[in-house]
Coordinates of C-alpha atoms and ligand atoms in Angstrom, one line a residue:
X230 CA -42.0 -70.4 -55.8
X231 CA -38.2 -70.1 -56.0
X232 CA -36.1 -67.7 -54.2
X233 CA -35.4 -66.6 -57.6
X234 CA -38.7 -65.8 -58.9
X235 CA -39.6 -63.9 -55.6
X236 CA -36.4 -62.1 -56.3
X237 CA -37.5 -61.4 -60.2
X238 CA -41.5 -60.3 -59.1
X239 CA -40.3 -58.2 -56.2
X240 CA -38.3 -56.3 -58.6
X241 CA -40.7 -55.8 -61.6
X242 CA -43.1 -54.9 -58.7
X243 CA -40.3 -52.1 -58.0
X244 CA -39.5 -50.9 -61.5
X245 CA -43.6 -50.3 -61.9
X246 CA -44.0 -48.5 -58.7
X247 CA -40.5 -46.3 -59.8
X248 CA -42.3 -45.4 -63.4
X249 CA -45.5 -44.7 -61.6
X250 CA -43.7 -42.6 -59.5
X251 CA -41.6 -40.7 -61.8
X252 CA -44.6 -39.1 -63.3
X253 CA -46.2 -39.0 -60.2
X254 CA -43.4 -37.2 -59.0
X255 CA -43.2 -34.8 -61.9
X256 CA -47.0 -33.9 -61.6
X257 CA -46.8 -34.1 -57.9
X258 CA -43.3 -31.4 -58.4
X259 CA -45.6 -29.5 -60.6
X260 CA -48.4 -29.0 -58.5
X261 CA -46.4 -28.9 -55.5
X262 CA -44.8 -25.7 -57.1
X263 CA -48.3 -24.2 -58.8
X264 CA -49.5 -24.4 -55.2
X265 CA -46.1 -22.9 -53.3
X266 CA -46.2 -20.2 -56.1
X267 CA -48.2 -17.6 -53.4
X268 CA -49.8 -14.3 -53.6
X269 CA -47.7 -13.0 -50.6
X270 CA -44.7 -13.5 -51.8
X271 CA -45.9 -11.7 -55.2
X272 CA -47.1 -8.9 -52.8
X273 CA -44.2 -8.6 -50.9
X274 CA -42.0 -8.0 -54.3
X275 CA -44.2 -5.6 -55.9
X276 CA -44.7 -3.6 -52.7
X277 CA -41.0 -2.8 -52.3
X278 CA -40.2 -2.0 -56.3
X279 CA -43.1 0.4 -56.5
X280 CA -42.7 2.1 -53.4
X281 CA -41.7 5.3 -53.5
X282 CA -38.2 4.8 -51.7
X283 CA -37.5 3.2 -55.4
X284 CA -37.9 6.4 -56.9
X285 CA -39.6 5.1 -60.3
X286 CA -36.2 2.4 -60.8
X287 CA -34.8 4.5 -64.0
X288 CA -31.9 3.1 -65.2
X289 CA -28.6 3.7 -64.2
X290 CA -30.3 5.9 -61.3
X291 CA -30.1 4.8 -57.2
X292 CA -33.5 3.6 -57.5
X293 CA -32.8 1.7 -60.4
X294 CA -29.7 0.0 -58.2
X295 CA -31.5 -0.8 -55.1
X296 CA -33.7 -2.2 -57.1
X297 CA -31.4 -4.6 -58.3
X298 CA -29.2 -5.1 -55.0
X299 CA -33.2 -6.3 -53.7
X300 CA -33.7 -8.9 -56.6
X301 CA -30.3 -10.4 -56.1
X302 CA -30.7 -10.8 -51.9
X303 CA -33.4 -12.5 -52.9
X304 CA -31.9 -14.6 -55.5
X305 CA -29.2 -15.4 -53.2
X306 CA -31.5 -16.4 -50.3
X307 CA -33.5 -18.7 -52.6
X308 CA -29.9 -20.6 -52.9
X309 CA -30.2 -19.8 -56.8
X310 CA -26.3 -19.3 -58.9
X311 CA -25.7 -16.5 -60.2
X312 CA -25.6 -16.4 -63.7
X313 CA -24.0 -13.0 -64.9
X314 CA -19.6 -12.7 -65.6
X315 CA -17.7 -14.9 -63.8
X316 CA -21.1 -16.8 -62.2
X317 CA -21.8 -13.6 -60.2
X318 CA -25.5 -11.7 -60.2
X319 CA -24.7 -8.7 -61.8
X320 CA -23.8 -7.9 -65.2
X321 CA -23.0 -3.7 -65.8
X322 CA -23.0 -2.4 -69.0
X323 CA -23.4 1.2 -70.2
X324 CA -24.7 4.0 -67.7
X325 CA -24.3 2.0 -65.0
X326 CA -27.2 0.2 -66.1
X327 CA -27.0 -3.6 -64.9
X328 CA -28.6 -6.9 -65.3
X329 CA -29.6 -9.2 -62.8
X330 CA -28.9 -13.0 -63.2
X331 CA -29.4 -16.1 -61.4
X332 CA -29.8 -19.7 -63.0
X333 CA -31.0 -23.5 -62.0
X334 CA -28.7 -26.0 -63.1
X335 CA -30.1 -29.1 -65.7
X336 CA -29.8 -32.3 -64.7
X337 CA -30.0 -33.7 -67.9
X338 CA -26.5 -34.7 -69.0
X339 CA -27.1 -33.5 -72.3
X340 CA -30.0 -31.2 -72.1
X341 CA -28.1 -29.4 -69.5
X342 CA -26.5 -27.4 -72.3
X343 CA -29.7 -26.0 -73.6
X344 CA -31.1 -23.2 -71.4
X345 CA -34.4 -21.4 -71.2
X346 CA -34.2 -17.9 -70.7
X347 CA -37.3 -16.2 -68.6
X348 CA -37.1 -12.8 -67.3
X349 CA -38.9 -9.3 -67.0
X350 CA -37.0 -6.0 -67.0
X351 CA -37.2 -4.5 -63.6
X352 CA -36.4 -0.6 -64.6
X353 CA -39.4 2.1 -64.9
X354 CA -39.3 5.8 -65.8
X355 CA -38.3 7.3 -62.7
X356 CA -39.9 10.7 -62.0
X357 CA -41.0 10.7 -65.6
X358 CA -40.6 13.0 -68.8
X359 CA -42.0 14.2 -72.2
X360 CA -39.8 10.9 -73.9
X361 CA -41.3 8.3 -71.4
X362 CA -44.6 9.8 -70.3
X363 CA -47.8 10.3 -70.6
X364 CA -47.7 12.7 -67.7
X365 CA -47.9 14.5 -65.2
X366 CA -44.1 15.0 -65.3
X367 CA -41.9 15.0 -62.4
X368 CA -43.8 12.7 -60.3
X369 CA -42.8 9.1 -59.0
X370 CA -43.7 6.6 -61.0
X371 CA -43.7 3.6 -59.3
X372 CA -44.5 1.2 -62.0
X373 CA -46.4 -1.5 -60.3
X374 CA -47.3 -3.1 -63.2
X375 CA -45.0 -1.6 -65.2
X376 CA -42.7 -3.8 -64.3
X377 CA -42.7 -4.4 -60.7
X378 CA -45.5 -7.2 -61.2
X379 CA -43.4 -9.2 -64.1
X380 CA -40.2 -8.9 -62.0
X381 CA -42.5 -10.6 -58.6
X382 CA -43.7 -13.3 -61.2
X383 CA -40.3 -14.5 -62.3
X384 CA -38.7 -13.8 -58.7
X385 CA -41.9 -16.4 -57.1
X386 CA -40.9 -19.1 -60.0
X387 CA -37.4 -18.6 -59.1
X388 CA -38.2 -19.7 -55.3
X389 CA -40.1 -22.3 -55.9
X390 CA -38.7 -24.1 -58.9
X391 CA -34.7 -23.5 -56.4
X392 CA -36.8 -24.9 -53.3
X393 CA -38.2 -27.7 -54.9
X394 CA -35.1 -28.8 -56.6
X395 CA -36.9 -29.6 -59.2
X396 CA -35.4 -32.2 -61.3
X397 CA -35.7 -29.9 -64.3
X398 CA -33.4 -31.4 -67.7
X399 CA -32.4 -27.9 -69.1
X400 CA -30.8 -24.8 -67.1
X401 CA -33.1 -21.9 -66.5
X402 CA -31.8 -18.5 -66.3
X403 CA -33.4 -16.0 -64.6
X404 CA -33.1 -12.6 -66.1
X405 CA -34.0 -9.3 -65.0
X406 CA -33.1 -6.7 -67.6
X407 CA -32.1 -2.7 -66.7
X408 CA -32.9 -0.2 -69.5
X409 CA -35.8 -1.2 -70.6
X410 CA -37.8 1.5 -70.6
X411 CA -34.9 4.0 -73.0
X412 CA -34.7 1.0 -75.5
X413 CA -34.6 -3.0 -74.3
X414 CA -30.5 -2.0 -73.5
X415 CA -30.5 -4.4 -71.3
X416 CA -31.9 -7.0 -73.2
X417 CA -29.6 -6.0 -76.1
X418 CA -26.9 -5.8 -74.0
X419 CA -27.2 -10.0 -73.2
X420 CA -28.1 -10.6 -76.5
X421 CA -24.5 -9.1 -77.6
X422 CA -22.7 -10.0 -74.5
X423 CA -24.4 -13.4 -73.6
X424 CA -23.2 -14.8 -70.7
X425 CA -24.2 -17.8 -72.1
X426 CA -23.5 -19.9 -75.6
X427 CA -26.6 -17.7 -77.3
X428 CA -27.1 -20.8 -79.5
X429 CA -28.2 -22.7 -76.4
X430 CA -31.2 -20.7 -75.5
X431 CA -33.9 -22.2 -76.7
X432 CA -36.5 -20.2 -75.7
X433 CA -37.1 -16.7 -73.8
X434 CA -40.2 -16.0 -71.6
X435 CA -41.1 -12.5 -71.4
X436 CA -42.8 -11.3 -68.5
X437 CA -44.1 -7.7 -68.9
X438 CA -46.8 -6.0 -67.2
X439 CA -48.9 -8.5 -65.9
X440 CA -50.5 -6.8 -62.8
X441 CA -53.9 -5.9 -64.4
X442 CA -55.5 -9.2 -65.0
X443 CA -59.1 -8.5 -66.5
X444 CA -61.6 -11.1 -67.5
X445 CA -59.1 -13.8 -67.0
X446 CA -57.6 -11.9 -70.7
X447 CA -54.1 -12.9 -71.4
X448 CA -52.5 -11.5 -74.2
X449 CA -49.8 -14.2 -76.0
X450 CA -47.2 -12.6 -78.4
X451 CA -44.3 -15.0 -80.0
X452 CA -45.8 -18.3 -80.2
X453 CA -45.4 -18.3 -84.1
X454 CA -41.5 -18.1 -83.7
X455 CA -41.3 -22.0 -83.4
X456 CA -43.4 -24.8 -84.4
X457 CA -45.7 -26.3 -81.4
X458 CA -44.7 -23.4 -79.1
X459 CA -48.9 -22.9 -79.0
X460 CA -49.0 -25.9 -78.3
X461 CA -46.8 -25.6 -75.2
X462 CA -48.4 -22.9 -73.7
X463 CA -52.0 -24.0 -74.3
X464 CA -50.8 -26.9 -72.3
X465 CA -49.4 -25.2 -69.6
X466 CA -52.6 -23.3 -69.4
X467 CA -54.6 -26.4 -68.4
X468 CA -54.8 -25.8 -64.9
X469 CA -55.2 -21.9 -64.9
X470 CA -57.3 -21.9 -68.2
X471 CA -56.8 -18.3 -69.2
X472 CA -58.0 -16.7 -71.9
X473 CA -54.9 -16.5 -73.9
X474 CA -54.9 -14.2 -77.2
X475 CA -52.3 -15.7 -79.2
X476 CA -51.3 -12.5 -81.4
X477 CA -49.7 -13.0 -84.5
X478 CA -47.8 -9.3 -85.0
X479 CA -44.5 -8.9 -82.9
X480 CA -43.4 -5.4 -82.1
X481 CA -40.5 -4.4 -80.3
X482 CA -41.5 -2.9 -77.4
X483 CA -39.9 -5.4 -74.8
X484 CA -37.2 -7.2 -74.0
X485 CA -38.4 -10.4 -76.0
X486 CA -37.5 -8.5 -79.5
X487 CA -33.6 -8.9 -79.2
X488 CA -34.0 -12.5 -78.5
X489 CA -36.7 -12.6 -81.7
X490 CA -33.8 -10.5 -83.7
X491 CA -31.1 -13.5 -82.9
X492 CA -34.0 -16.2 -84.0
X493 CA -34.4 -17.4 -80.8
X494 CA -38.1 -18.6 -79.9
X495 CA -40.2 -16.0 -77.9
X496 CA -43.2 -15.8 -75.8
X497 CA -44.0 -13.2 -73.9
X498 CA -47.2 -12.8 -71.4
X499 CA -49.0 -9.5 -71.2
X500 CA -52.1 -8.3 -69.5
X501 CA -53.1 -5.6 -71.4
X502 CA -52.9 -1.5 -71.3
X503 CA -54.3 0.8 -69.1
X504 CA -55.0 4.8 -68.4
X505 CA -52.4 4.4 -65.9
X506 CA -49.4 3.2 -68.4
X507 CA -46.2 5.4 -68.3
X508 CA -48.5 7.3 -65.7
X509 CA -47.4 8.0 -61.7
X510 CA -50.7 6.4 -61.0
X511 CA -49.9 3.0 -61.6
X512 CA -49.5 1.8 -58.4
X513 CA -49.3 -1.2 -56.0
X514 CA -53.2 -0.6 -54.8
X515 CA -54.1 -1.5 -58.6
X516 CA -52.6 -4.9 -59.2
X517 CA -54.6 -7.7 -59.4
X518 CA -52.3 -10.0 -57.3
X519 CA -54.9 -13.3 -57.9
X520 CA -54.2 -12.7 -61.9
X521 CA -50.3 -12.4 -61.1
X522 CA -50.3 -15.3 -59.3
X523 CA -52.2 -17.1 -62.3
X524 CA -50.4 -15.6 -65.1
X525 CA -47.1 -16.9 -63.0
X526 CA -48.4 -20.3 -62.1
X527 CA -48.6 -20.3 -66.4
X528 CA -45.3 -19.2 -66.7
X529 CA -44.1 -21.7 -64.2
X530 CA -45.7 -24.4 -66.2
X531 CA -44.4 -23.5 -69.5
X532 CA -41.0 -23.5 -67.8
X533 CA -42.0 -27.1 -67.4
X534 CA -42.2 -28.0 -70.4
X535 CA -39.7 -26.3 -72.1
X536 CA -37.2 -27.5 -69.7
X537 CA -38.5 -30.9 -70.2
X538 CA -39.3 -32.0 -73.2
X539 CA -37.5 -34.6 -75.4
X540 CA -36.8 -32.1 -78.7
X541 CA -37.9 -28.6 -78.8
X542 CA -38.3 -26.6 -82.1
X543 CA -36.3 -24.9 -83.9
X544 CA -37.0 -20.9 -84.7
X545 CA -39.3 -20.3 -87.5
X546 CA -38.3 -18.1 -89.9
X547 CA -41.6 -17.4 -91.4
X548 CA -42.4 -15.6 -88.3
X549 CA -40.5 -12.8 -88.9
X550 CA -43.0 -11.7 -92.2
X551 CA -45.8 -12.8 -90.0
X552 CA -44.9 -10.6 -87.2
X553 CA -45.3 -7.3 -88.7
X554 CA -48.2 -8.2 -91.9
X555 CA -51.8 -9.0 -91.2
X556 CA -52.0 -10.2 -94.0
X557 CA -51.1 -13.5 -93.1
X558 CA -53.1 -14.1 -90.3
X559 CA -56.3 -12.3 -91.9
X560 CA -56.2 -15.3 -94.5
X561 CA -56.0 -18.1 -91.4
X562 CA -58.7 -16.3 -89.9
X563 CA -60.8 -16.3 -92.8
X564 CA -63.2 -19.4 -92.7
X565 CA -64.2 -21.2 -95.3
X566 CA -67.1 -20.1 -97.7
X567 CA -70.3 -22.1 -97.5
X568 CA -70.2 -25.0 -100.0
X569 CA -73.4 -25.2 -102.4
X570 CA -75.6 -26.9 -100.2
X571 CA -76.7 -30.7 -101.1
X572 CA -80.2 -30.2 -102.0
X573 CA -79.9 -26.6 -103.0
X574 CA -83.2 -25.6 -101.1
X575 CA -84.1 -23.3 -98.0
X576 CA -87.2 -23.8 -96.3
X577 CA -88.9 -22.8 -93.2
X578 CA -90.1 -25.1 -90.2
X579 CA -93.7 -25.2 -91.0
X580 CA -96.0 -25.0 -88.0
X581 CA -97.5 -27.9 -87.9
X582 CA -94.7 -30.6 -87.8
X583 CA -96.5 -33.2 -89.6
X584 CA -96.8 -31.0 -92.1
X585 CA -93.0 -31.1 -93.1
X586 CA -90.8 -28.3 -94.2
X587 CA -91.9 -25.5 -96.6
X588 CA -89.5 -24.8 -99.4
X589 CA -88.9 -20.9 -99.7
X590 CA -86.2 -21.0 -101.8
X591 CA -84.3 -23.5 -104.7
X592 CA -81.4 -22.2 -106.0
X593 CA -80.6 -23.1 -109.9
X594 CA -79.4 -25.5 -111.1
X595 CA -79.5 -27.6 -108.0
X596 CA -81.0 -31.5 -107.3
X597 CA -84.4 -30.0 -105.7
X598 CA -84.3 -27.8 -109.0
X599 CA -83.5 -30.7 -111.5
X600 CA -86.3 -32.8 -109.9
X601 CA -88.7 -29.8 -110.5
X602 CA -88.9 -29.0 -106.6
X603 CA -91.1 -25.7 -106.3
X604 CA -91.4 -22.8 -103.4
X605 CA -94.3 -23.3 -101.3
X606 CA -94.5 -26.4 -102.0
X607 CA -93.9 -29.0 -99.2
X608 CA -91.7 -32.0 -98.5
X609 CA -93.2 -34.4 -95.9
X610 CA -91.3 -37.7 -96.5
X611 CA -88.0 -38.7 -97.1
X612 CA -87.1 -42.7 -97.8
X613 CA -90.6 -43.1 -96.5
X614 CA -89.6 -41.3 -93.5
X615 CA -91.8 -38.5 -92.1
X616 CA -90.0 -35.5 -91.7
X617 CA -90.9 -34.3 -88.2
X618 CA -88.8 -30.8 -87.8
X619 CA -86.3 -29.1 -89.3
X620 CA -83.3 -30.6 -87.2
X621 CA -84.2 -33.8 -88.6
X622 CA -84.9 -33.1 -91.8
X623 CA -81.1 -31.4 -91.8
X624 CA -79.9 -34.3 -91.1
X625 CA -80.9 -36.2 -93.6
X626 CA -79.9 -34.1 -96.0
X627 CA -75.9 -34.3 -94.4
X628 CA -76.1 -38.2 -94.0
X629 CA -78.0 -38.7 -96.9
X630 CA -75.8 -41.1 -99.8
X631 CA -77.4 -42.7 -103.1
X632 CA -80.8 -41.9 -104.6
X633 CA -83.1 -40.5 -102.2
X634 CA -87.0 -40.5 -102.4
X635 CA -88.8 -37.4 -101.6
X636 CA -92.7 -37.2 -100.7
X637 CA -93.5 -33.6 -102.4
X638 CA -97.1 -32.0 -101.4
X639 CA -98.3 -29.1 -104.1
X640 CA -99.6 -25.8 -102.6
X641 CA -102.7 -27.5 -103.6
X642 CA -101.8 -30.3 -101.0
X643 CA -101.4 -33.3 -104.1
X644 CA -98.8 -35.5 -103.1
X645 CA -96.2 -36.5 -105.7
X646 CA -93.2 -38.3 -105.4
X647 CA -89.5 -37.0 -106.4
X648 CA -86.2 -39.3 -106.9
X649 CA -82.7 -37.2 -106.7
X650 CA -79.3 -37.7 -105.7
X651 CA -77.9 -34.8 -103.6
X652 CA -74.4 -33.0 -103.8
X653 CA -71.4 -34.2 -102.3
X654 CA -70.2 -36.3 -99.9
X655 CA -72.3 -37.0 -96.8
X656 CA -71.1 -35.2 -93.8
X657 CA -70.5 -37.2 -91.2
X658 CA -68.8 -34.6 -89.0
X659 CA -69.5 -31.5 -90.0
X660 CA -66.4 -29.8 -89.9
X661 CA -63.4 -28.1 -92.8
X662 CA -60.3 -27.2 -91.9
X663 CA -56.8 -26.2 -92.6
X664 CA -53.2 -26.8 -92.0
X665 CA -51.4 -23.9 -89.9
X666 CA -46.9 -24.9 -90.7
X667 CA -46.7 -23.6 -86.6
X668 CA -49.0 -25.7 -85.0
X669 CA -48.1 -28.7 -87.6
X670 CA -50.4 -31.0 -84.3
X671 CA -53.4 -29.4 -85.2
X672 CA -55.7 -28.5 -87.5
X673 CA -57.8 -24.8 -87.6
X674 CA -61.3 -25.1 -88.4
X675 CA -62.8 -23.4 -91.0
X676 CA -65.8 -24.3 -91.5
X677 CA -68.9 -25.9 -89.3
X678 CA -71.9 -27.3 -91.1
X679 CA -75.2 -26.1 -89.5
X680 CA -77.1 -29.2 -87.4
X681 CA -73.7 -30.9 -87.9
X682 CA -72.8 -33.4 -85.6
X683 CA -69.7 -30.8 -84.8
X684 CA -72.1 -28.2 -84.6
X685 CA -74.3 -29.5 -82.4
X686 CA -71.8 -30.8 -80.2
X687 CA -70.4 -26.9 -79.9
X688 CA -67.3 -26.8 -82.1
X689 CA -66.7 -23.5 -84.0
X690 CA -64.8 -21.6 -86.6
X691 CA -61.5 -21.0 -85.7
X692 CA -61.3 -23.6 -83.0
X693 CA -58.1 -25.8 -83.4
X694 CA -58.5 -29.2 -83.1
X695 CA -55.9 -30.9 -81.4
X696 CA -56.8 -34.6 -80.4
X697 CA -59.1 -37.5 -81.5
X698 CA -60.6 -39.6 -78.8
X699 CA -57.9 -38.1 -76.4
X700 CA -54.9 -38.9 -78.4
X701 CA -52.9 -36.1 -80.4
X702 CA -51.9 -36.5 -83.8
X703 CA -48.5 -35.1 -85.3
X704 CA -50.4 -33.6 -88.8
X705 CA -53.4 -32.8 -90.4
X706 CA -53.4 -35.9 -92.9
X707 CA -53.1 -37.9 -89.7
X708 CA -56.2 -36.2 -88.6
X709 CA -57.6 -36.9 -91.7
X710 CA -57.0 -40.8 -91.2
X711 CA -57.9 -40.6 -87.8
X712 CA -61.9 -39.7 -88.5
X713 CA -62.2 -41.6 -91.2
X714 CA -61.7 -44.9 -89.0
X715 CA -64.7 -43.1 -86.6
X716 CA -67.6 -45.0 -86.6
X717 CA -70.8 -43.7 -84.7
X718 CA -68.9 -41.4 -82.1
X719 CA -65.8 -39.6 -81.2
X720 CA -64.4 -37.2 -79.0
X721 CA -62.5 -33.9 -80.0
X722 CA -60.5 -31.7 -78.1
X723 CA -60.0 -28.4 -79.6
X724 CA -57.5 -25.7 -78.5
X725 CA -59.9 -22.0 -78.4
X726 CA -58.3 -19.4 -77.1
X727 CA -55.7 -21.6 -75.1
X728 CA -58.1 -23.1 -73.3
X729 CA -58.9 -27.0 -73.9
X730 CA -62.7 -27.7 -74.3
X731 CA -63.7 -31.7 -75.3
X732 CA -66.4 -32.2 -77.3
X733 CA -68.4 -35.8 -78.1
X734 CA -69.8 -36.2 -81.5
X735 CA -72.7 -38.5 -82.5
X736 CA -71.7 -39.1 -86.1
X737 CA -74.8 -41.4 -87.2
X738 CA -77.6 -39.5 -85.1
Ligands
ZN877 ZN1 -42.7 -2.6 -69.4

């Protein structure tokens, strides 16, 4: 073999290894930082914010300062820039309020101009009153979840994502807002006085209260401000699978609304109320630091794949209506209404299963009721085929196409024979569905035909289907395509509750 060729095969043996690697080394850098994001370092943040030395962080107060002269040692010592006026930390505004902000460079030579914006306010009510309070008045109220356990999430993804150098194509700014709690100021503040080209950020991640992880319950708010944004986060969820609740209404009780207000994508991550909200009892001993770590190990994720991918949407308008009517998401939740069954009987399992099924019912009008099927009376063949329970007898009445031959015994227990050709199209899957303009890649189901071949692999109304045989598809007509080339089986992965579930179908059984 010639110098040449060696030269040539050592080289595409190179270039291989390199791709390999690149992915490798993206899943290896995300992994790497899912398992550096730890619960001590989470602990050791949420203990100093809601310690009593903080005096409930209010706003423009000394406990709402050393609060923020903590989060910026630490941003410092993680090596992080800052991110604020002139590339420095802090950004003051009104009150002596201030925000907190540190960033991670792109590398991307383009995408470096795009940021993604994820942050948690760090300010709480201080000693507490009749405006921000449930009471009792005048006590600390140290605010461990409220906010200290958002403000530890983003500060542990800040350390790990600056250790790592991970290769990340967009910028992420870190944000930790003041003046929360007396009305999103510091939010507002940014949104007015961006530090930033606002038409850059591309997304905010919203971090608030999400110390009090219960039955793995995440609630989602935002994802309907840009197409595929479920999408995202569903994916990001793969390793933690949490029970997200992607919510449809938007209110604007954090710091994600003045971002929402500008039409900038939102999401914000949010673990749910509690008797100690706006209380002085919600304290450090109540955090569920496993769920914080999960819900940050998310975040961290998502941050992945906003800051990585090729093209991210664009806000969605629509949103905005969707956000404050039910409307809307009452009709997507509504599934379909049963079609008029095929035979247009119901029947019940009869004992005996060589006696075949016993018709209880035949609707008008129907096949069974044009080819003078009775109740009581008894069907025990089909094609020549006995029927031998009810599962199977269902399934020939979904698969069934053409003329089909019925073997008909009379309460009396005469046979007779009846021809008829059933309603519809044979259903080969078993499942309807419909389009959802946010989540274009996916379809949601509406429907699932009892003894299906969906249904009896587990799929259910309201699941979104989101792959065939492992591959996604960009729309629902390409769906559509897709499982009508499926011959006897296929696989779906469906999308409930942010968690991905893969299901095998038997189309011909
Ligand atoms: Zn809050």
């Amino acid at each position: 073999m010639t110098t040449i060729l060696r030269l040539i095969r050592f080289a595409f043996f190179f270039a291989c290894c390199y791709a390999v690697n690149a992915g490798a080394v993206e899943l290896a850098t995300r992994s790497a930082a899912r398992n550096r994001l730890a619960v001590d370092g989470l602990k050791a943040h949420a203990a100093v914010l809601s310690d009593d030395t903080f005096e409930g962080r209010e706003a423009g107060k000394r406990g709402g300062r050393a609060a923020a002269g903590y989060i910026i040692d630490k941003l410092k010592s993680y090596g992080l820039h800052g991110a604020g006026p002139e590339g420095g930390f802090l950004q003051p505004f009104d009150r002596e309020r201030n925000n907190v902000l540190a960033q991670l460079p792109g590398t991307d030579p383009e995408l470096r101009e795009e940021i993604i914006v994820v942050g948690a306010h760090y300010d709480h009510v201080g000693y507490g009153n009749a405006r921000n309070s449930y009471g009792p008045y005048g006590y600390i109220h140290n605010g461990a979840d409220d906010n200290a356990s958002g403000v530890a999430g983003v500060l542990e993804a800040a350390r790990v994502l600056a250790e790592l150098k991970a290769p990340l194509k967009r910028t992420v700014v870190f944000a930790f807002w003041d003046g929360e709690e007396a009305g999103l100021f510091g939010s507002k503040h940014w949104t007015t006085h961006p530090t930033a080209h606002l038409h850059n950020v591309k997304c905010f991640i919203n971090l608030d209260m999400i110390g009090r992880l219960r039955n793995d319950f995440v609630e989602v708010f935002g994802t309907r401000s840009a197409e595929g944004l479920r999408k995202l986060v569903t994916d990001a969820n793969r390793d933690e699978q949490l029970v997200l609740d992607y919510k449809w209404e938007l209110r604007d009780d954090s710091d994600h609304a003045p971002f929402f207000h500008k039409n900038i994508p939102v999401v914000m991550l949010h673990t749910g109320k509690h008797a100690d909200y706006h209380r002085p009892s919600d304290d450090l001993e109540k955090l569920n630091f496993e769920g914080i770590q999960r819900v940050s190990r998310l975040t961290m994720d998502l941050v992945f794949n906003l800051a990585d991918a090729e093209k991210l949407p664009e806000f969605r308008q629509l949103s905005k209506q969707e956000a404050v009517s039910e409307a809307a998401r009452k009709a997507m939740d509504r599934p379909f209404a049963a079609p008029p069954s095929r035979l247009g009987i119901s029947w019940r399992e009869e004992a005996d299963e060589s006696k075949g099924i016993l018709i209880s019912s035949v609707q008008y009008n129907s096949p069974a009721n044009k080819a003078g099927l009775r109740i009581g009376e008894r069907i025990t063949k089909w094609n020549d085929a006995p029927i031998t329970s009810d599962e199977s007898f269902q399934k020939f009445v979904l698969l069934a196409t053409g003329t089909v031959r019925l073997e008909v015994a009379d309460r009396a227990g005469a046979t007779r024979e009846a021809s008829l050709e059933l309603r519809g199209e044979p259903i080969r899957v078993g499942v309807s569905w419909a389009e959802d303009d946010a989540e274009p890649a996916s379809v949601i189901v509406k429907r699932v035909v009892a003894q299906s071949p969906a249904d009896r692999a587990g799929v259910l109304v309201a699941d979104r289907i989101c792959e065939v045989d492992g591959a996604p598809f960009a729309s629902a007509a390409e769906f559509e395509e897709r499982l009508g080339t499926m011959e006897d089986e296929l696989a779906l992965t469906v999308d409930r509750n942010g968690i991905l579930l893969k299901f095998k179908l038997k189309l011909n059984e």
